[in-house]
XYZ file of C-alpha atoms in Angstrom:
638
model
C 85.028 98.866 93.862
C 85.298 102.181 95.229
C 84.743 101.188 98.875
C 87.576 98.568 98.511
C 90.145 100.747 96.655
C 89.245 103.745 99.943
C 89.733 100.698 102.287
C 92.944 99.439 100.635
C 94.286 103.022 100.660
C 93.556 103.533 104.574
C 95.082 100.438 105.416
C 97.905 100.940 103.174
C 98.009 104.373 104.981
C 97.762 103.212 108.266
C 100.727 100.834 107.614
C 103.069 103.416 106.692
C 101.871 105.738 109.581
C 102.937 102.788 111.606
C 106.473 102.457 110.002
C 106.862 105.975 110.115
C 106.630 106.120 113.939
C 108.970 103.124 114.405
C 111.167 104.924 112.124
C 111.239 107.789 114.113
C 112.025 105.646 117.237
C 114.998 103.963 115.726
C 113.579 100.454 114.997
C 114.428 100.489 111.105
C 113.690 96.247 110.737
C 110.287 97.048 112.264
C 109.610 100.257 110.152
C 110.348 97.800 106.717
C 108.029 95.600 107.941
C 105.409 98.278 107.960
C 106.398 100.082 105.100
C 106.391 96.792 102.742
C 102.560 96.011 104.146
C 101.985 99.293 102.888
C 103.365 98.895 99.434
C 101.974 95.528 99.371
C 98.645 97.487 99.456
C 99.465 99.985 97.487
C 102.704 99.592 95.450
C 103.252 103.247 94.091
C 102.500 105.034 97.560
C 105.425 107.409 97.159
C 105.817 108.254 100.935
C 106.431 104.184 101.754
C 108.729 104.224 98.610
C 111.190 106.776 99.606
C 111.564 106.230 103.599
C 111.702 102.289 102.775
C 114.622 102.871 100.617
C 116.034 105.162 103.562
C 115.290 102.356 105.821
C 117.318 100.118 103.600
C 120.171 102.694 103.242
C 120.426 102.646 106.892
C 120.561 99.037 107.170
C 124.090 99.223 104.649
C 121.734 98.240 101.598
C 122.409 100.748 99.532
C 121.873 98.942 96.386
C 118.522 97.276 97.648
C 117.874 101.187 98.352
C 118.332 102.462 95.237
C 116.288 99.970 93.386
C 113.254 100.467 95.884
C 113.602 103.995 95.177
C 113.503 103.992 90.976
C 109.714 103.695 91.136
C 109.278 106.484 93.059
C 111.643 108.775 91.117
C 109.598 107.690 87.619
C 106.079 108.231 89.767
C 106.864 111.538 91.962
C 109.623 113.245 89.993
C 108.183 116.574 90.898
C 108.793 115.683 94.590
C 112.022 117.145 96.233
C 111.884 114.831 98.619
C 112.146 112.000 96.373
C 115.398 113.893 94.743
C 117.071 114.448 98.398
C 116.455 110.415 99.070
C 118.064 109.694 95.715
C 121.297 111.806 96.278
C 121.703 110.726 99.437
C 121.790 106.625 98.490
C 123.793 107.944 95.236
C 126.509 109.528 97.377
C 126.657 106.241 99.614
C 127.832 104.524 96.514
C 130.328 106.478 95.764
C 128.213 108.194 92.774
C 128.787 111.470 94.017
C 128.522 113.542 90.995
C 124.877 111.831 89.935
C 123.949 112.626 94.004
C 125.000 116.664 93.486
C 122.658 116.226 90.393
C 119.850 114.689 92.308
C 120.216 117.141 94.813
C 120.149 119.990 92.256
C 117.088 118.605 90.851
C 115.574 118.596 94.451
C 116.943 122.495 94.721
C 114.926 122.830 91.353
C 111.723 122.260 93.306
C 112.507 123.391 96.962
C 114.924 126.286 96.582
C 114.584 126.974 100.269
C 115.241 123.090 101.507
C 118.056 123.753 103.940
C 119.116 119.978 104.146
C 119.115 119.618 100.425
C 121.770 122.700 100.151
C 123.444 120.627 102.936
C 123.980 117.712 100.968
C 125.033 119.267 97.980
C 126.936 121.327 99.752
C 129.261 118.091 101.144
C 128.661 116.292 97.644
C 130.482 119.443 95.589
C 133.256 119.374 98.593
C 133.758 115.225 97.948
C 134.049 116.486 94.124
C 136.586 119.137 94.589
C 134.400 121.663 93.700
C 135.480 124.507 95.719
C 134.174 127.355 94.417
C 130.724 125.537 94.560
C 131.312 124.270 98.195
C 130.914 127.793 100.182
C 127.457 129.089 98.354
C 125.797 125.777 99.046
C 126.945 125.109 102.881
C 126.280 128.675 103.282
C 122.491 128.552 102.049
C 122.386 126.024 104.053
C 123.527 127.339 107.459
C 120.928 130.084 106.424
C 118.413 128.074 106.319
C 119.185 125.282 108.728
C 121.037 127.133 111.543
C 122.139 124.051 113.073
C 125.682 123.532 114.317
C 126.679 120.502 112.046
C 125.365 123.162 109.192
C 127.486 126.073 110.360
C 130.478 123.541 111.162
C 130.481 122.232 107.820
C 130.546 126.032 106.396
C 133.526 126.728 108.748
C 135.669 123.913 107.324
C 134.818 124.902 103.741
C 136.038 128.239 104.666
C 139.082 126.975 105.927
C 140.070 124.906 103.300
C 139.312 127.826 101.062
C 142.240 129.936 103.269
C 139.389 132.301 104.474
C 140.337 132.034 108.198
C 138.631 134.869 109.072
C 134.742 133.465 107.915
C 135.990 129.995 109.069
C 136.591 131.447 112.721
C 133.124 133.460 112.898
C 131.080 129.709 111.189
C 132.620 127.861 114.032
C 131.685 130.487 116.696
C 128.139 130.236 115.354
C 128.673 126.209 115.757
C 129.549 126.519 118.972
C 126.795 129.144 120.108
C 124.435 126.420 119.030
C 125.858 123.399 120.977
C 128.771 122.032 118.617
C 131.169 120.117 120.586
C 135.236 119.897 120.943
C 135.819 119.615 117.297
C 134.143 122.809 116.452
C 136.123 124.227 119.142
C 139.594 122.536 117.780
C 139.152 124.363 114.411
C 137.958 127.598 115.558
C 141.537 127.863 117.429
C 142.996 126.232 114.227
C 141.386 129.531 112.712
C 142.637 131.822 114.871
C 146.025 130.726 114.954
C 145.996 131.038 111.317
C 144.913 134.748 111.475
C 147.704 134.854 114.409
C 145.227 135.614 117.498
C 147.346 132.632 119.468
C 145.094 134.406 122.404
C 142.104 133.367 120.980
C 143.460 129.954 119.846
C 144.323 128.942 122.968
C 141.037 130.091 124.303
C 139.078 128.213 121.898
C 141.427 125.078 122.358
C 140.867 125.188 126.392
C 137.306 125.488 125.530
C 137.494 122.312 123.424
C 139.146 120.208 126.631
C 136.557 121.613 128.730
C 133.602 119.967 126.387
C 136.012 116.750 126.525
C 139.250 116.823 128.882
C 140.468 113.447 127.116
C 140.980 115.543 123.721
C 144.392 114.783 123.162
C 144.449 116.926 120.399
C 143.883 120.100 121.831
C 146.628 119.340 124.370
C 148.721 118.932 120.961
C 147.487 122.370 119.725
C 148.185 123.704 122.885
C 151.572 122.285 122.768
C 152.536 123.653 119.479
C 151.408 127.319 121.155
C 153.565 126.896 123.733
C 156.362 125.945 121.481
C 155.692 128.838 119.383
C 155.815 131.351 122.411
C 159.472 129.715 123.295
C 158.058 127.883 126.247
C 159.435 124.264 125.493
C 159.231 123.109 129.323
C 155.387 123.900 128.965
C 154.869 122.551 125.143
C 156.877 119.157 126.720
C 154.697 118.594 129.845
C 151.543 118.965 127.153
C 152.538 116.374 124.786
C 153.380 114.048 127.844
C 150.124 114.504 129.236
C 148.364 113.993 125.839
C 150.494 110.505 125.440
C 149.673 109.656 128.888
C 145.975 109.815 127.817
C 146.614 108.254 124.267
C 149.620 106.227 124.275
C 148.944 105.564 120.636
C 148.874 109.535 119.607
C 151.496 109.754 117.153
C 150.840 113.326 116.442
C 151.821 114.212 120.267
C 155.045 112.200 120.118
C 156.599 113.897 117.122
C 155.804 116.878 118.521
C 157.161 115.885 121.661
C 160.380 115.506 119.614
C 160.741 119.108 118.096
C 159.798 120.045 121.513
C 162.865 117.897 122.951
C 165.080 118.965 120.238
C 164.609 122.656 120.779
C 165.623 122.106 124.223
C 168.924 120.434 123.169
C 167.985 116.785 124.031
C 169.070 115.049 120.904
C 168.546 111.594 122.345
C 165.364 112.487 124.034
C 163.931 113.654 120.695
C 165.526 110.831 118.788
C 163.643 108.467 121.114
C 160.641 110.268 120.565
C 160.288 110.122 116.461
C 161.203 106.746 116.741
C 157.918 106.221 119.117
C 155.623 108.198 116.601
C 157.616 105.766 113.823
C 156.404 102.469 116.079
C 153.045 103.827 116.103
C 152.456 104.956 112.406
C 155.701 103.376 110.045
C 156.525 105.795 107.682
C 154.456 108.762 109.039
C 155.798 111.853 106.863
C 155.969 114.187 109.948
C 157.742 112.195 112.518
C 160.147 110.717 109.411
C 160.962 114.173 108.050
C 162.260 114.937 111.561
C 163.966 111.974 112.339
C 165.614 112.406 108.978
C 166.754 115.805 110.006
C 167.887 115.013 113.343
C 170.136 112.236 111.782
C 171.872 114.256 109.202
C 172.546 116.397 111.701
C 174.012 113.794 113.523
C 176.364 112.847 110.470
C 174.044 109.784 110.203
C 172.450 110.275 107.084
C 172.839 106.614 105.976
C 170.677 105.437 108.818
C 168.197 108.431 107.808
C 168.144 106.713 104.034
C 167.839 103.457 105.744
C 164.145 104.212 107.602
C 162.983 105.791 104.097
C 164.224 102.490 102.234
C 162.282 100.590 105.009
C 159.426 102.608 104.734
C 159.415 102.631 100.968
C 159.750 98.394 101.204
C 156.850 98.235 103.476
C 154.722 100.468 101.273
C 156.107 99.905 97.673
C 152.667 101.022 96.005
C 152.892 104.419 97.779
C 153.977 107.162 96.139
C 154.469 109.424 98.774
C 157.185 107.030 100.375
C 159.204 106.893 97.479
C 159.048 110.927 97.609
C 160.306 110.339 100.799
C 163.032 108.132 100.070
C 164.069 110.889 97.115
C 164.047 113.926 99.532
C 166.473 111.586 101.870
C 168.678 110.553 98.816
C 169.368 114.019 97.626
C 170.053 115.326 101.236
C 172.835 112.566 100.914
C 174.000 113.789 97.550
C 172.809 110.849 95.614
C 171.178 112.779 93.171
C 170.763 109.333 90.627
C 169.323 107.345 93.508
C 166.736 110.385 94.279
C 166.197 110.926 90.396
C 165.303 107.241 90.474
C 162.671 107.138 92.995
C 160.877 109.701 91.952
C 160.526 107.748 88.173
C 159.306 105.267 90.656
C 156.766 107.630 92.214
C 155.610 109.056 89.200
C 155.478 105.429 87.765
C 152.869 104.574 90.295
C 150.656 107.423 89.369
C 151.014 109.406 86.407
C 148.798 111.660 88.243
C 150.522 112.780 91.611
C 151.407 116.282 90.423
C 154.011 116.314 93.488
C 156.037 113.361 91.697
C 156.355 115.453 88.159
C 156.956 118.323 90.857
C 159.883 117.156 92.432
C 161.615 115.697 89.778
C 161.710 118.829 88.079
C 163.332 120.594 90.867
C 166.054 117.890 91.334
C 166.510 118.014 87.223
C 166.778 121.858 87.982
C 169.664 120.996 90.578
C 171.411 118.860 88.050
C 171.135 121.435 85.428
C 168.718 119.633 82.696
C 166.695 122.461 82.395
C 165.214 120.488 79.177
C 163.991 117.661 81.012
C 162.925 119.822 83.777
C 160.625 121.978 82.073
C 158.093 119.318 81.052
C 158.314 118.081 84.304
C 156.949 121.176 85.860
C 154.493 121.840 82.819
C 153.000 118.531 83.833
C 152.783 119.457 87.466
C 150.809 122.831 86.694
C 148.279 120.672 84.421
C 147.544 118.063 87.093
C 147.178 121.073 90.046
C 146.259 124.035 88.557
C 145.459 125.149 91.872
C 148.821 124.995 93.290
C 151.101 128.012 93.581
C 154.317 125.398 93.853
C 153.966 124.092 90.756
C 153.800 127.290 89.220
C 156.567 128.831 91.080
C 158.986 126.334 90.100
C 157.624 126.537 86.356
C 158.596 129.856 86.212
C 161.694 129.537 88.388
C 162.773 126.603 85.355
C 161.955 128.992 82.760
C 163.843 132.177 83.974
C 166.873 129.587 84.336
C 166.585 128.579 80.744
C 165.831 132.170 79.380
C 162.134 131.414 78.545
C 160.879 134.487 79.717
C 157.276 133.916 78.194
C 156.892 130.470 80.048
C 158.469 132.665 83.103
C 155.647 135.240 82.852
C 152.756 132.722 82.541
C 154.136 131.264 85.643
C 153.556 134.595 87.167
C 150.639 135.191 86.237
C 149.003 132.021 87.356
C 150.842 132.698 90.406
C 149.735 136.245 91.241
C 146.318 135.119 90.282
C 146.470 132.159 93.751
C 148.321 134.965 95.836
C 148.746 138.463 94.726
C 151.009 139.285 97.302
C 153.428 136.241 96.925
C 157.029 137.111 97.391
C 158.522 134.378 94.638
C 156.313 135.941 92.133
C 157.238 139.330 92.237
C 160.688 138.300 92.227
C 160.384 136.011 88.945
C 158.402 138.530 87.757
C 161.197 140.828 87.816
C 163.692 138.646 86.224
C 161.217 137.498 83.796
C 160.850 141.095 82.218
C 164.539 141.591 82.294
C 164.300 138.379 79.861
C 161.978 140.069 77.672
C 163.988 143.291 77.343
C 161.270 144.869 79.550
C 164.151 146.688 81.845
C 162.244 149.728 82.633
C 159.516 147.250 84.367
C 161.575 145.157 86.061
C 163.401 148.440 87.807
C 160.196 149.361 89.021
C 159.975 146.321 90.434
C 163.476 145.991 92.108
C 165.447 149.606 91.568
C 163.450 152.112 93.000
C 164.463 154.009 96.465
C 161.240 153.713 98.017
C 161.645 150.134 97.838
C 164.457 149.764 100.607
C 164.528 152.396 103.630
C 166.829 152.873 105.982
C 165.653 154.001 109.282
C 167.480 154.760 112.637
C 166.085 153.738 115.750
C 166.433 155.405 119.229
C 167.434 153.676 122.096
C 164.364 152.278 123.672
C 163.079 153.328 126.933
C 165.240 152.134 129.858
C 168.659 152.362 128.141
C 170.534 155.363 128.583
C 172.190 154.941 124.911
C 171.937 152.826 122.026
C 175.606 151.458 122.897
C 174.077 150.131 126.381
C 171.416 148.820 124.727
C 173.512 146.785 122.220
C 175.526 145.137 124.761
C 172.778 143.951 126.673
C 171.363 143.013 123.363
C 174.170 141.415 122.349
C 174.576 139.203 125.407
C 170.903 138.299 125.559
C 171.269 137.100 121.612
C 174.638 135.212 122.804
C 172.263 133.338 125.526
C 169.685 131.881 123.045
C 169.924 128.301 123.240
C 169.563 126.832 120.128
C 171.525 127.892 116.991
C 173.333 126.140 114.137
C 176.977 127.126 112.151
C 175.480 127.741 108.021
C 172.289 126.001 109.019
C 171.437 124.043 105.579
C 168.430 125.764 103.554
C 169.418 128.389 105.042
C 171.484 131.414 103.260
C 174.388 132.196 105.924
C 177.490 131.072 105.409
C 180.380 131.355 107.822
C 178.522 132.156 110.724
C 175.865 131.060 113.308
C 172.078 131.454 113.178
C 169.461 131.009 115.889
C 166.682 128.593 115.085
C 163.987 128.997 117.562
C 161.711 132.183 117.049
C 163.984 134.763 118.258
C 160.847 137.132 119.539
C 159.539 134.551 121.759
C 162.646 134.560 124.148
C 161.608 136.647 127.039
C 164.679 138.176 127.474
C 164.443 142.038 128.005
C 166.638 143.516 125.351
C 164.937 141.428 122.760
C 161.756 141.955 123.722
C 162.619 145.701 124.065
C 163.877 145.353 120.325
C 160.235 143.885 119.230
C 158.882 146.806 120.545
C 160.977 149.415 118.549
C 160.538 147.243 115.108
C 156.643 147.162 115.922
C 156.783 151.076 116.364
C 158.649 151.413 113.096
C 157.288 149.046 110.957
C 153.569 150.387 112.026
C 154.831 153.967 110.691
C 156.322 152.234 107.573
C 152.965 150.719 106.469
C 150.891 153.682 107.545
C 152.726 156.809 105.814
C 150.552 158.213 103.270
C 150.457 156.186 100.217
C 153.593 154.095 100.605
C 155.316 152.493 97.500
C 155.320 148.967 99.732
C 151.479 149.129 99.754
C 151.424 147.471 96.463
C 153.243 144.543 97.575
C 152.644 143.860 101.624
C 148.712 143.840 101.945
C 147.582 146.482 105.101
C 144.842 145.077 105.978
C 146.988 141.691 108.074
C 144.714 140.721 110.644
C 147.603 140.895 113.103
C 151.297 141.490 112.297
C 153.300 138.366 112.964
C 156.890 138.400 113.011
C 159.135 135.237 112.413
C 162.935 136.568 114.085
C 166.330 135.059 114.215
C 169.643 136.300 114.894
C 172.904 135.943 112.686
C 176.623 136.087 113.930
C 178.701 136.574 110.532
C 182.829 135.711 111.989
C 185.236 137.086 109.290
C 185.035 135.836 105.350
C 181.287 134.759 106.895
C 178.539 136.450 104.323
C 174.882 135.581 103.451
C 173.968 134.434 99.577
C 171.806 136.279 97.518
C 168.298 134.720 98.638
C 164.400 136.276 98.718
C 161.983 135.570 101.889
C 159.591 133.247 100.276
C 157.383 133.010 104.093
C 157.373 136.758 104.344
C 155.482 139.983 102.967
C 158.028 142.627 104.398
C 161.040 141.700 105.681
C 164.181 143.797 107.783
C 167.145 143.586 109.362
C 168.439 145.395 112.367
C 172.319 146.043 113.015
C 173.465 145.520 116.665
C 177.668 145.016 115.614
C 179.552 145.632 112.751
C 183.229 144.010 112.319
C 185.312 147.262 111.711
C 185.372 151.209 110.951
C 185.912 150.909 106.846
C 183.018 151.112 105.197
C 184.437 148.744 103.035
C 185.010 145.792 105.446
C 181.495 146.254 107.174
C 179.795 143.032 105.151
C 177.383 145.595 102.852
C 174.011 144.305 102.245
C 173.639 144.453 98.621
C 170.569 144.132 96.718
C 169.478 143.161 93.260
C 171.832 140.000 92.669
C 169.895 136.934 91.934
C 170.970 133.792 93.602
C 171.267 131.737 90.275
C 172.582 132.040 86.788
C 170.254 133.849 84.276
C 170.726 134.256 80.880
C 170.142 137.872 80.638
C 170.924 140.559 77.981
C 171.325 143.319 80.523
C 172.489 142.437 84.283
C 170.280 143.811 86.967
C 171.487 146.778 88.987
C 172.746 146.311 92.433
C 172.293 148.346 95.535
C 174.733 148.189 98.547
C 173.499 149.891 101.993
C 176.175 149.914 104.377
C 175.473 148.649 108.164
C 175.291 151.133 111.094
C 174.562 149.783 114.837
C 171.203 150.746 115.097
C 169.764 151.204 111.496
C 166.721 148.970 110.600
C 166.502 148.432 106.803
C 163.097 147.514 105.998
C 162.115 146.047 102.197
C 159.676 143.687 100.387
C 160.449 140.168 100.950
C 160.422 139.198 97.620
C 163.936 141.538 96.740
C 166.917 139.539 96.214
C 169.301 140.611 98.634
C 172.865 139.140 100.231
C 175.617 140.461 101.977
C 179.177 140.938 100.716
C 182.079 139.257 102.681
C 184.172 141.359 105.092
C 187.740 140.409 106.330
C 187.866 141.840 109.812
C 188.398 139.796 112.808
C 185.461 141.444 114.317
C 181.919 139.878 114.540
C 178.907 141.099 112.543
C 175.867 141.044 114.781
C 172.235 141.239 113.190
C 168.651 140.307 114.225
C 166.527 139.630 111.436
C 162.725 139.286 110.654
C 159.889 138.589 108.463
C 156.685 139.882 108.518
C 154.748 137.190 107.792
C 151.562 136.775 105.276
């Protein structure tokens, strides 16, 4: 009896070994035959149970694989490999929470198993457990030190907004043989950090690894757009389209580029081509909508959105996009109906509740808006936009406590969020805490007025301003009282001003670099409470405004900035009461405050630079002089 049992074990082991050899060579069907033979001889052969289950999984038979593995779990619960296989099969069956538990059981037995850490990290990622993803994948990258592990860790860092760590992880992946995808992602991370030169290098590396990588071409086109080189951007988009005519993103990007070059007809054709490939594509449809409304063809724009909603009536996103177009066209009732449709299709759709709350705010129905914003915050507790609008609606309704709760959550998400600090000051005033509010908005140190010298190469400020005014006038793309901006009765440039190569504009940029650096590097400036001094790069977004007689800026803040500034090139007259003074402190909407906030007016002078935190409410007083008021404004971006 003992000899027969030994022979059976020997035969089972031989069958298992043959199966493992075939499995390693990719012969899954042959491996299964050998594993089954081993199990026929020894039904509780643990390795054969585990690997035959994995082979069934590889053949797409996940349910059969799970059934095959069940006896192994019962017999060999103390083996980490069994729990790893169990987790992989559960994940294939979309039982991700159970898969994560299985991987963790395996790690309890083998805490240095890099594959288990890798699979656990991916499971946490699918479950949205963002706080658990990075620790798990960091362990996997340490233990495995392979390019897939480092790439996955890079994705996790990038998702969490930790772009510096993401770029380092992608770099590690590339050093270990990763392909174009890691180079693309590394470029995107570097772009987020403001290092466009490094971003371009990574995109070019992706093209070296894959010359047909259309996404790399599209990303290079976006960099060229940001640099103001629109002809090059258009050429890169067309190159991507030649490789892949069905690449809708490149066609949309080409439309943006052509629009910036002033070719509205070409842009229209590009957006329509993108939509022909991806009907209802959000980016192309949004850009097409803006272009059609700019051409007074709003009815046509709404028609495109109605068609998209008709084609995908069960998609809440299409109804939200239709609502946006209807609101742009002034049909607020229709917009509300579309948003009700979106939330009716999916009550968990936080953005639908969020946008409906915004629309109700616009119509003045704050009592109905607040529950929508609360619902959006409950559904999406990590979405800053949801908390911003809750705080804003509460401020308009005079509810300081709710506003402060929203502000607290906002500052937990981003301590430097300009809208959070702006809302905090107003909420404090609603609560009667005037001294604390004044500390945020009415301190002399918060606003700096800096006279700048003429830059090198210009004999005087007057000569410099003459050249600068001429260069600003030559900037091609500008709009009269642009929608969504504060300008009333004036022109504003639409491209990034500092991407323009004109000599005087670049000379001003160098002056601003020096002035901002000195301002931020001064010993313990008050501004450091609101502007991070550890910015990896000082990225500016600049524009120029020409105000005519009667023109003004409505009160506003700069939600995308950290530090904002305005440089005065030309003022309309000599009378200090008719220069279009810069006023701080007046909010841009009605607030039922017990005491109105203090205001401060700074009279503009050519050659002066005014710097202030982006959260401060500011606008300009209208002027009646016949001349023009020319300014260059900018944000130091987050």
